[in-house]
Short mmCIF file of C-alpha atoms in Angstrom, two decimals:
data_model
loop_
_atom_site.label_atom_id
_atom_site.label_comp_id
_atom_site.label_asym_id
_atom_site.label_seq_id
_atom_site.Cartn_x
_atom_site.Cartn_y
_atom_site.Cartn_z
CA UNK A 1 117.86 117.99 103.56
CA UNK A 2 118.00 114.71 101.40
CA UNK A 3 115.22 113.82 102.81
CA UNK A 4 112.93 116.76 102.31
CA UNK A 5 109.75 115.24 101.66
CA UNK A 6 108.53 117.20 98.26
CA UNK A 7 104.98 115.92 98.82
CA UNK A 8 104.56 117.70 102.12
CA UNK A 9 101.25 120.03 102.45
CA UNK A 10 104.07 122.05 104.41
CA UNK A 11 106.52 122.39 102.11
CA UNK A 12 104.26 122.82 99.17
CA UNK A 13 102.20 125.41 100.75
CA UNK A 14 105.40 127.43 101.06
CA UNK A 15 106.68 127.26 98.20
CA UNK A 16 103.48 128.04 96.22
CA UNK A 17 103.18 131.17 99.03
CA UNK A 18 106.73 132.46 97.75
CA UNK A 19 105.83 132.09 94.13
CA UNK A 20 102.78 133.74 94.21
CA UNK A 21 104.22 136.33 96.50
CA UNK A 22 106.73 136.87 93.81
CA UNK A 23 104.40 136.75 90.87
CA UNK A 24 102.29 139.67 92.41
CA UNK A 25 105.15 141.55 93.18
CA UNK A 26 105.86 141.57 89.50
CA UNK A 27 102.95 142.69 88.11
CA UNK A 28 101.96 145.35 90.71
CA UNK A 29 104.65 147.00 92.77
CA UNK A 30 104.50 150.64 91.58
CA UNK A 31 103.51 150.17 88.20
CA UNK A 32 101.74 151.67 85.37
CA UNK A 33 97.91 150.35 83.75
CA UNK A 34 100.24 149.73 80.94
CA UNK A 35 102.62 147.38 82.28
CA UNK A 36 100.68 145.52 83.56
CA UNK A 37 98.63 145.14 80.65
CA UNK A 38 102.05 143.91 79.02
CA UNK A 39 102.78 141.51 82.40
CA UNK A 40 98.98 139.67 81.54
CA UNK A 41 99.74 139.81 77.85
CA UNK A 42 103.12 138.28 78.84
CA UNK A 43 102.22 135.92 81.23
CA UNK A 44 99.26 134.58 78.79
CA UNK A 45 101.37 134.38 75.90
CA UNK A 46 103.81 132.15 77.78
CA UNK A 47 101.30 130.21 79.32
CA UNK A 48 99.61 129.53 75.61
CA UNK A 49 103.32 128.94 74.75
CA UNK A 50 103.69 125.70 77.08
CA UNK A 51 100.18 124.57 76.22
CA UNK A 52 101.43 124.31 72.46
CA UNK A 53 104.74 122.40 73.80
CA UNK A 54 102.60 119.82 75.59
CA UNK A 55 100.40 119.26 72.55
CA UNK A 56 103.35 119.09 70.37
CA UNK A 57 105.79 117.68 72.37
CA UNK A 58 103.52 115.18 74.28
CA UNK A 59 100.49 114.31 71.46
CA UNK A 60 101.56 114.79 68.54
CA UNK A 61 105.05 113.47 68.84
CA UNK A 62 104.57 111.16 71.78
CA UNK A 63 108.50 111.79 72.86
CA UNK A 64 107.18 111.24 76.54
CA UNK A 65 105.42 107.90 76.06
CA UNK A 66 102.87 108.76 77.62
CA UNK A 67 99.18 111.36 77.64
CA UNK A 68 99.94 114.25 79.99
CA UNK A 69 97.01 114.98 82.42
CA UNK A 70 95.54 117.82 82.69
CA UNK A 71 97.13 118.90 85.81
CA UNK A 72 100.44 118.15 84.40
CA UNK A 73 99.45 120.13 81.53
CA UNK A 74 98.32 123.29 83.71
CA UNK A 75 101.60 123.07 85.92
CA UNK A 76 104.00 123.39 81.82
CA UNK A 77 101.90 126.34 81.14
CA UNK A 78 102.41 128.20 84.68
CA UNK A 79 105.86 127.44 84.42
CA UNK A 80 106.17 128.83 80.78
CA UNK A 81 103.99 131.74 81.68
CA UNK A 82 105.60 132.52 84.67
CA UNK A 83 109.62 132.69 82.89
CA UNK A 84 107.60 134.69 80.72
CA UNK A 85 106.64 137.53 83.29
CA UNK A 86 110.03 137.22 84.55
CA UNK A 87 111.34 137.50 81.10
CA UNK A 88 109.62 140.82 80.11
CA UNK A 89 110.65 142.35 83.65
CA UNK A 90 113.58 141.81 82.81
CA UNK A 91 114.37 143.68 80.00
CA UNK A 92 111.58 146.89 80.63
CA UNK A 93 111.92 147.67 84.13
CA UNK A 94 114.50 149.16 86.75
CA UNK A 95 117.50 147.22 88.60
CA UNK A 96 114.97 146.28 91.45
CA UNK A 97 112.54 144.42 88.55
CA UNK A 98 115.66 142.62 86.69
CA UNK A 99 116.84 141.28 89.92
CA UNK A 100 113.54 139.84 91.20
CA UNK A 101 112.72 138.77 87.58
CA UNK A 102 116.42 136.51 87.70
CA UNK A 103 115.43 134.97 90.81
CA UNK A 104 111.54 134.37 89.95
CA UNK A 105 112.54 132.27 86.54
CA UNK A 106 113.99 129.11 89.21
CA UNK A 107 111.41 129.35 91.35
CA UNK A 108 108.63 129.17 88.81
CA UNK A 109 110.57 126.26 87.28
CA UNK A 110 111.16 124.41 90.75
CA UNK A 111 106.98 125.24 91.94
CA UNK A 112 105.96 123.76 88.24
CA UNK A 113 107.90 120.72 88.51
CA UNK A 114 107.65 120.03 92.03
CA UNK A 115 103.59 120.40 91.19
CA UNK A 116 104.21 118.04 88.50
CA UNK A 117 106.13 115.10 90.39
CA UNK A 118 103.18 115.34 92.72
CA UNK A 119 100.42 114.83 90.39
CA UNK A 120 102.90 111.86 88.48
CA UNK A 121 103.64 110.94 91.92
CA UNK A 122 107.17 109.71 91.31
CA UNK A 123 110.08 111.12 93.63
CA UNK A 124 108.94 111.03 97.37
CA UNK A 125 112.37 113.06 98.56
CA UNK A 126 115.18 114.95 97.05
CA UNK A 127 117.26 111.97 97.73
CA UNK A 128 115.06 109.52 95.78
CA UNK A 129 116.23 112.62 92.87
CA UNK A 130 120.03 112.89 93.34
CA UNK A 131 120.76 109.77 94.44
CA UNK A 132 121.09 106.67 91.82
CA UNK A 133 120.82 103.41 92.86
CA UNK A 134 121.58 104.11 96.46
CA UNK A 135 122.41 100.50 97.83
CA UNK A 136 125.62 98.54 98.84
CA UNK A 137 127.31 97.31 96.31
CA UNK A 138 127.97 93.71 95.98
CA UNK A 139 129.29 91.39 93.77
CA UNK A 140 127.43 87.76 93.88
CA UNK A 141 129.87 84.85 93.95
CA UNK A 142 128.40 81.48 91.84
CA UNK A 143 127.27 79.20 94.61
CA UNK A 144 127.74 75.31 94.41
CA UNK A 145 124.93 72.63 94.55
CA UNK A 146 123.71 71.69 97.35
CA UNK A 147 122.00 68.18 98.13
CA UNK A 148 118.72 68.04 97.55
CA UNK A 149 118.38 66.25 100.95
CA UNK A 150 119.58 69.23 103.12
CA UNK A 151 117.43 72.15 101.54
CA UNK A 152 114.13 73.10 103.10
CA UNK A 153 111.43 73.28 101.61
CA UNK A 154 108.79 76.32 101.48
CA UNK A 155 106.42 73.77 103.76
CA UNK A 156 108.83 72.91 105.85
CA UNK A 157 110.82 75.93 106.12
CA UNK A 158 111.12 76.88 110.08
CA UNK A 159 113.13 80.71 110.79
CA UNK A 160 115.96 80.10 112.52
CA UNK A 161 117.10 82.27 115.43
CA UNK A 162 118.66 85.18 114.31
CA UNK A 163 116.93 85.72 111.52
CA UNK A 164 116.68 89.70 110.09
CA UNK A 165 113.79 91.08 110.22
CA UNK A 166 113.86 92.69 107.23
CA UNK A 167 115.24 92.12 103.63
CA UNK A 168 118.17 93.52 102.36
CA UNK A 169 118.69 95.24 99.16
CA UNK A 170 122.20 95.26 96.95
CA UNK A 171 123.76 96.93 93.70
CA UNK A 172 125.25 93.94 91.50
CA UNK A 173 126.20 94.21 88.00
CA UNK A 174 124.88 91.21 85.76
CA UNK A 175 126.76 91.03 82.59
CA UNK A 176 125.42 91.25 79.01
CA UNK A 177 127.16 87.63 78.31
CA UNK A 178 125.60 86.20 75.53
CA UNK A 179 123.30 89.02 74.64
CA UNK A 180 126.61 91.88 74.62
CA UNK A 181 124.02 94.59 76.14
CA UNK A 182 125.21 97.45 77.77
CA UNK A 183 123.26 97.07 80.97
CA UNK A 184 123.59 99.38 84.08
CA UNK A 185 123.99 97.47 87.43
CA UNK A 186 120.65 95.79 88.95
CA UNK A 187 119.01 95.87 91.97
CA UNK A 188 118.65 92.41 93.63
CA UNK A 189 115.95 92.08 96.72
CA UNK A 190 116.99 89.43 99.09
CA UNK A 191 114.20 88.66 101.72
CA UNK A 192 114.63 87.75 105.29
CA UNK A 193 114.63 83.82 105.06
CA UNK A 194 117.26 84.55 101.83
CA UNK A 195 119.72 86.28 104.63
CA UNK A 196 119.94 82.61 106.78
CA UNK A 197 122.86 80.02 106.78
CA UNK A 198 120.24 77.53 105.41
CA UNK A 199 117.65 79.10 103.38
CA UNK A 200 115.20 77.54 101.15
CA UNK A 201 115.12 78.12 97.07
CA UNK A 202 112.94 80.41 96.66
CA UNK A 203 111.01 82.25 93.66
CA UNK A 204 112.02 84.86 91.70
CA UNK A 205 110.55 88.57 90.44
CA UNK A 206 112.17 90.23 87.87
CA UNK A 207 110.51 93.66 88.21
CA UNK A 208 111.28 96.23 85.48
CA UNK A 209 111.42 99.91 85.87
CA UNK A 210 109.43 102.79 83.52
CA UNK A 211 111.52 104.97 81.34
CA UNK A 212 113.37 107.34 81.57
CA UNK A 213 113.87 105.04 84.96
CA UNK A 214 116.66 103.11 86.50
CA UNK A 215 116.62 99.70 88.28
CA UNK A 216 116.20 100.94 92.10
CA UNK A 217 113.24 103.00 90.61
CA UNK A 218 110.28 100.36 91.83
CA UNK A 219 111.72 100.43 95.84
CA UNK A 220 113.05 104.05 95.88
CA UNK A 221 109.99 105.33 94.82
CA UNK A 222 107.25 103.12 95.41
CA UNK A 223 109.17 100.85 98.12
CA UNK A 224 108.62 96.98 96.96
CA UNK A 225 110.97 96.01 99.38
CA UNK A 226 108.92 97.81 102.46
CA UNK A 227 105.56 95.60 101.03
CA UNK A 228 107.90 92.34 100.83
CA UNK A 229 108.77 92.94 103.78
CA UNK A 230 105.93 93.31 105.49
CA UNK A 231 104.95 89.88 103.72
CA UNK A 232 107.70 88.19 104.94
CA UNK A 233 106.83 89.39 108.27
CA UNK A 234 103.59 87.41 108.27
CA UNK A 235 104.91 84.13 106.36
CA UNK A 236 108.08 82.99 108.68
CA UNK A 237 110.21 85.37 106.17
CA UNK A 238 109.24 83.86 103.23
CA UNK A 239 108.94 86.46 100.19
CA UNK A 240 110.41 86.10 96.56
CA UNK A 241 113.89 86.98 95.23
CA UNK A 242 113.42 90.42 93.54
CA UNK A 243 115.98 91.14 90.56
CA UNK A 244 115.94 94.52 88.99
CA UNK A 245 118.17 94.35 86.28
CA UNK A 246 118.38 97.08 83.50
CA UNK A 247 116.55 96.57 80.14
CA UNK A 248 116.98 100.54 78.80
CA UNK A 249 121.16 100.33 79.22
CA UNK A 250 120.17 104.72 80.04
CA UNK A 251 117.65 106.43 81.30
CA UNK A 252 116.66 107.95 77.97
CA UNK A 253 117.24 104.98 75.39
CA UNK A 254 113.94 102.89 75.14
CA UNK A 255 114.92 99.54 73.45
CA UNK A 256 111.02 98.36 73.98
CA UNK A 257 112.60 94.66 75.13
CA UNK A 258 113.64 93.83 71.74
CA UNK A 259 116.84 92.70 69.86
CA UNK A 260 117.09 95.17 67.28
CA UNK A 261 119.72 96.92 65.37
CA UNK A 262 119.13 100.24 66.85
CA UNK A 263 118.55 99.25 70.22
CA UNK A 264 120.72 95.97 71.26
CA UNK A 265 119.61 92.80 72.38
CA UNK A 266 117.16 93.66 74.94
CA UNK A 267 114.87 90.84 75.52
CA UNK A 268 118.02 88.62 75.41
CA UNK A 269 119.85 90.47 78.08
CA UNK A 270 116.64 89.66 80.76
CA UNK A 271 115.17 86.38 79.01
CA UNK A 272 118.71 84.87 79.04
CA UNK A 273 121.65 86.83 80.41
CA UNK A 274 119.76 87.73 83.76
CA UNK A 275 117.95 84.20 83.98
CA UNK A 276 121.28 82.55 83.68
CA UNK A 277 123.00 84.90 86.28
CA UNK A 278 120.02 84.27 89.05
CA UNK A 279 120.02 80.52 88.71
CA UNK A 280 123.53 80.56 89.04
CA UNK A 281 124.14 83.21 91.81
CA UNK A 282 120.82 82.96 94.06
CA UNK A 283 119.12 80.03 95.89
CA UNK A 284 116.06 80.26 93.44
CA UNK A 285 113.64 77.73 92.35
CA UNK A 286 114.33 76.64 88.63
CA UNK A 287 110.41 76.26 87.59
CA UNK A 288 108.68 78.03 85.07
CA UNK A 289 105.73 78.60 87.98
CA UNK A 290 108.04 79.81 90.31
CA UNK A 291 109.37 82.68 87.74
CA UNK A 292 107.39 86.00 87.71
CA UNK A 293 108.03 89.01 85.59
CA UNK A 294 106.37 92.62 86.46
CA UNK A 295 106.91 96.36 85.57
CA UNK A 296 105.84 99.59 85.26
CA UNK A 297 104.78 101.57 82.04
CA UNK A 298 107.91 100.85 79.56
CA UNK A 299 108.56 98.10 82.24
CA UNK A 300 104.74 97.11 82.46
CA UNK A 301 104.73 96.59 77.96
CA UNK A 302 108.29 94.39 78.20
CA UNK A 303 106.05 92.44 80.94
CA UNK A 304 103.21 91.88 78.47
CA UNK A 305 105.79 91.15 75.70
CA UNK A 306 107.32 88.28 78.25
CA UNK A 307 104.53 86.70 79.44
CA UNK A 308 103.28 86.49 75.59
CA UNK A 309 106.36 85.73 74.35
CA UNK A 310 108.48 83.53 76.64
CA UNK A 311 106.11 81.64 78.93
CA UNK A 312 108.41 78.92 78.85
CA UNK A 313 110.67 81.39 81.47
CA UNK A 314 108.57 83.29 83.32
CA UNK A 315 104.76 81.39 84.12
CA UNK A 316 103.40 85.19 85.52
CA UNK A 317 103.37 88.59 84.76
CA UNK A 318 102.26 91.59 86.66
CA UNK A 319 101.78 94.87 84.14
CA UNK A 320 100.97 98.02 85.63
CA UNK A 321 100.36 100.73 82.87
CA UNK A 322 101.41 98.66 80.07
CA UNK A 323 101.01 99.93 76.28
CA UNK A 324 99.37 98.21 73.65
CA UNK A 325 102.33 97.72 71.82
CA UNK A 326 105.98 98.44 72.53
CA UNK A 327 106.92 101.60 71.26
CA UNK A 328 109.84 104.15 71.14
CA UNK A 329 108.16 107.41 69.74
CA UNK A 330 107.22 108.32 66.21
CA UNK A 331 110.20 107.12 64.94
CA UNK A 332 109.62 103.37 66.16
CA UNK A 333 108.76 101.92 62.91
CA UNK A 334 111.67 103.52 60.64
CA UNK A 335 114.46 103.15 63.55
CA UNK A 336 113.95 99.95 64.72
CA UNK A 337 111.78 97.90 61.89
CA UNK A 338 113.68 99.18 58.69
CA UNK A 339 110.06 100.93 58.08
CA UNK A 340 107.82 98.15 58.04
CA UNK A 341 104.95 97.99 59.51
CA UNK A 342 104.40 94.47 59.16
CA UNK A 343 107.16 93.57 61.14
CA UNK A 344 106.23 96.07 63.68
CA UNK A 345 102.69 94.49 64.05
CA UNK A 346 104.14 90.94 64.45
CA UNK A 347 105.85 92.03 67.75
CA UNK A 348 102.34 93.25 69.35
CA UNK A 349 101.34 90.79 72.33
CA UNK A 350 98.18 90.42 70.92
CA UNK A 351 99.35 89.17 67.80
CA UNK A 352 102.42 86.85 69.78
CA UNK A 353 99.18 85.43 71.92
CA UNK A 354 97.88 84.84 68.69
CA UNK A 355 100.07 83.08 67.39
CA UNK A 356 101.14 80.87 70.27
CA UNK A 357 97.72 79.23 70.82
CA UNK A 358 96.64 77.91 74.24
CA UNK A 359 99.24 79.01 77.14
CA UNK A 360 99.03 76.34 80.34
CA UNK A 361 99.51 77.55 83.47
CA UNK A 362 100.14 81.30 83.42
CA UNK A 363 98.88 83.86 85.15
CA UNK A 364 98.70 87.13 83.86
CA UNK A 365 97.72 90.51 85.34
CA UNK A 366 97.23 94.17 83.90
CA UNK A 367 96.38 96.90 86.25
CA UNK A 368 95.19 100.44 84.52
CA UNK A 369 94.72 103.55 85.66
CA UNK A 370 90.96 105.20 85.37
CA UNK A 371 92.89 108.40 84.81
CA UNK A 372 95.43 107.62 81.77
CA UNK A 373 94.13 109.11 78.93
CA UNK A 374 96.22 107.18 76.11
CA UNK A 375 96.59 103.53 78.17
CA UNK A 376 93.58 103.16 79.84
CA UNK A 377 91.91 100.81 77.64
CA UNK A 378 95.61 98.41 76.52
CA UNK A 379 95.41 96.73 79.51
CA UNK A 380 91.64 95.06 79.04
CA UNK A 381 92.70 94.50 75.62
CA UNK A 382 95.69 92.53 76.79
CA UNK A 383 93.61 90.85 79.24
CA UNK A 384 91.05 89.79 77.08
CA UNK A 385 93.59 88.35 74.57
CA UNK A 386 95.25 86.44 76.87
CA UNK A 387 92.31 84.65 78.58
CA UNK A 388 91.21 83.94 74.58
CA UNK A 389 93.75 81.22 74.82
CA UNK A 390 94.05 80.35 77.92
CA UNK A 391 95.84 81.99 80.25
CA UNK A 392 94.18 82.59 84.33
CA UNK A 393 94.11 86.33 84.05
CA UNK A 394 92.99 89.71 86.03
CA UNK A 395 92.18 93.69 85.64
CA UNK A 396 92.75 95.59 88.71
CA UNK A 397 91.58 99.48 87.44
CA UNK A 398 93.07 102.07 89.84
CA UNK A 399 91.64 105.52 90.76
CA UNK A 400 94.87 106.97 89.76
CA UNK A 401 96.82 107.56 86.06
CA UNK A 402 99.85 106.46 84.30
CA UNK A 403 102.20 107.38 87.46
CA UNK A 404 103.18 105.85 90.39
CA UNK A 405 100.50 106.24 92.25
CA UNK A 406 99.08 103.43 89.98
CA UNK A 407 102.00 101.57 90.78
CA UNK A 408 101.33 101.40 94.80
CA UNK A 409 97.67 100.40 94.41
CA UNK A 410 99.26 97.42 92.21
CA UNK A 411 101.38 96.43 95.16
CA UNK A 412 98.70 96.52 97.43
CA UNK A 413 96.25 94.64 95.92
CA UNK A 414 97.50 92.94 92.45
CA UNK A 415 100.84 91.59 93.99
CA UNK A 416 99.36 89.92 96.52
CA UNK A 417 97.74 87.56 94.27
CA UNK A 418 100.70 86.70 92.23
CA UNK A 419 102.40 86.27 96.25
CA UNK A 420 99.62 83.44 96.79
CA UNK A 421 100.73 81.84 93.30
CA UNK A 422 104.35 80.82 94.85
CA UNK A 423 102.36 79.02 97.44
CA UNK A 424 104.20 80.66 100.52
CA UNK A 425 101.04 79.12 102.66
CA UNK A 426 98.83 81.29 104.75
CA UNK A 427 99.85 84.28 106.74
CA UNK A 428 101.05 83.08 110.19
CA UNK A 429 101.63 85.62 113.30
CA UNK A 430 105.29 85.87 114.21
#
């Protein structure tokens, strides 16, 4: 059952069949011109109702961070138009109506949000819902020096026998050490070579999930490790270290990768709690060039903050959806600047480009989505700034929105070129 795909044309079909089924039965089993004059008035009024909450909710306030589409939009208002129906069957009509009413309110719910994840395109399964950071748990041990002498090097790597065939993925927490930041437990990505008695240092991700998101959100959903995977497969194992680690400390706090007040020490935590912890529990490549930073939406603005603001750690970025500038709702400025907007400006990448002058060897790259109504445009902004001083930069522009959707394209064809960067060689057969 866990694995009930909720994208199915099966299951979807069905459950839209059942709603409507419901939804007719309503408004037209033995009843009066009248009522169902009153189930249309009803149903519109709700319907207008959950337009109003998207407009309020979503553009006036911004509390979701981000421009609801249309469809998403269309799938609020059935839902609020539907408890509506149910609502006023409730409390005119007979024992038969007020029972069918009760059990149409969860249904209308469920077929509105299950149309919704599929336009956003975020959980594949019920599992990918219920289930939090589903891997083994393990806690990484510091690992001594080794001579320089006996590690391989990416050239001259060679897989020994034995090798997995795939990557493996583990829960780990990284403490807040220096920064004190209340971080959930990350996700670390260990490819195949990685899993060897001998295995080369190798370079690093540190991918960053959307919020509301959690660390595991970037392979649950959208499955890095299955497309590092199927790298390594092609490169004698060879694919970078992936950490997740946790820059929102909960699902629903957005500290916008910033040491504030309000929010904690954010950009600390992953700029020097989780560098520290890699080099010191991972065989990973120390260099500036061999450090890579991506992310998605909340995740995808941090990236643009880092590779702005702290090319001295990370010498590529990978944003997918990012914002203009970090933000936190329409509250950012007073909770988290003391109300000035000065000092909220000064935090923009743009501006932090600005200010640094020529960046040397970086590579940065925004992908957009054609379809995101209030992003669309940050990312050529970004990527204009940046190549203004200096940096090697791209735009990928996706058919899709601000979802996840956005998110595999990226993989598929932005990744790839940040892959070639490390300088894993050609693709060999295995």
């Amino acid at each position: 059952m866990l694995q009930l795909r909720l994208t199915s044309s099966l299951f979807l079909g069905a459950l839209d069949a059942v709603t409507l089924l419901g939804i007719l039965l309503l408004v037209a089993r033995n009843q009066t011109v009248l009522w169902r004059l009153i189930a249309i008035g009803a149903t519109a009024f709700g319907a207008g109702l959950g337009y109003l909450a998207c407009w309020w909710f979503g553009d006036v306030r911004d509390d979701f961070g981000i421009a609801l589409t249309p469809i998403m939009r269309m799938w609020v208002a059935f839902a609020f138009g539907g408890m509506a129906l149910a609502i006023v069957a409730i409390v005119q009509r007979g024992a038969w109506h007020r029972a069918l009413g009760g059990l149409m309110i969860p249904i209308v719910v469920l077929t509105a949000a299950i149309g919704f994840n599929e336009d956003f395109g975020y959980y594949p399964t019920i599992a990918s819902i219920v289930v939090s950071n589903p891997y083994a748990h393990r806690t990484f041990t510091a690992l001594p020096r080794r001579p320089q002498s006996t590690v391989p090097s990416l050239a001259t790597w060679r897989p020994p026998a034995g090798m997995p065939t795939k990557g493996a993925l583990y829960s780990t927490p990284i403490p807040g050490t220096v920064s004190n930041f209340a971080a959930r437990d990350a996700v670390v990505y260990l490819p195949p070579a990685a899993l060897t008695r001998n295995p080369p240092h190798l370079p690093v991700i540190v991918a960053l999930s959307g919020q509301p998101g959690s660390p595991d959100q970037l392979f649950v959903v959208a499955h890095l490790n299955a497309v590092l995977d199927a790298f390594a497969k092609t490169h004698r194992g060879l694919a970078p270290i992936v950490v997740a680690p946790d820059q929102l400390g909960n699902p629903w706090s957005n500290p916008m990768c910033l040491d504030t007040a309000a929010g904690g020490n954010s950009a600390t935590y992953i700029t020097v709690d989780v560098r520290n912890w890699v080099l010191a529990h991972l065989r990973v490549l120390p260099q500036r060039r061999d450090w890579a930073v991506m992310g998605f939406s909340q995740g995808a603005t941090c990236t643009s903050q880092f590779i702005a603001g702290n090319s001295n750690e990370f010498g590529a970025g990978l944003a997918i959806v990012s914002q203009l500038v970090p933000s936190a709702g329409h509250l950012t400025i007073a909770k988290y600047f003391g109300g000035s907007a000065a000092r909220y400006a000064a935090v923009a990448p743009t501006a932090v480009m600005n200010r640094h002058g020529r960046y040397r060897d970086t590579m940065a790259i925004w992908v957009v989505g054609r379809g995101d109504q209030r992003y669309g445009t940050a990312g050529g902004i970004l990527q204009r700034a940046a190549a203004r001083q200096g940096m090697n930069t791209l735009l990928f522009v996706a058919p899709s929105g601000h979802d996840m959707n956005t998110v595999r394209f990226a993989f598929a064809n932005a990744l790839p070129v940040v892959l070639t960067r490390f300088g894993f060689g050609p693709a060999v057969r295995r």
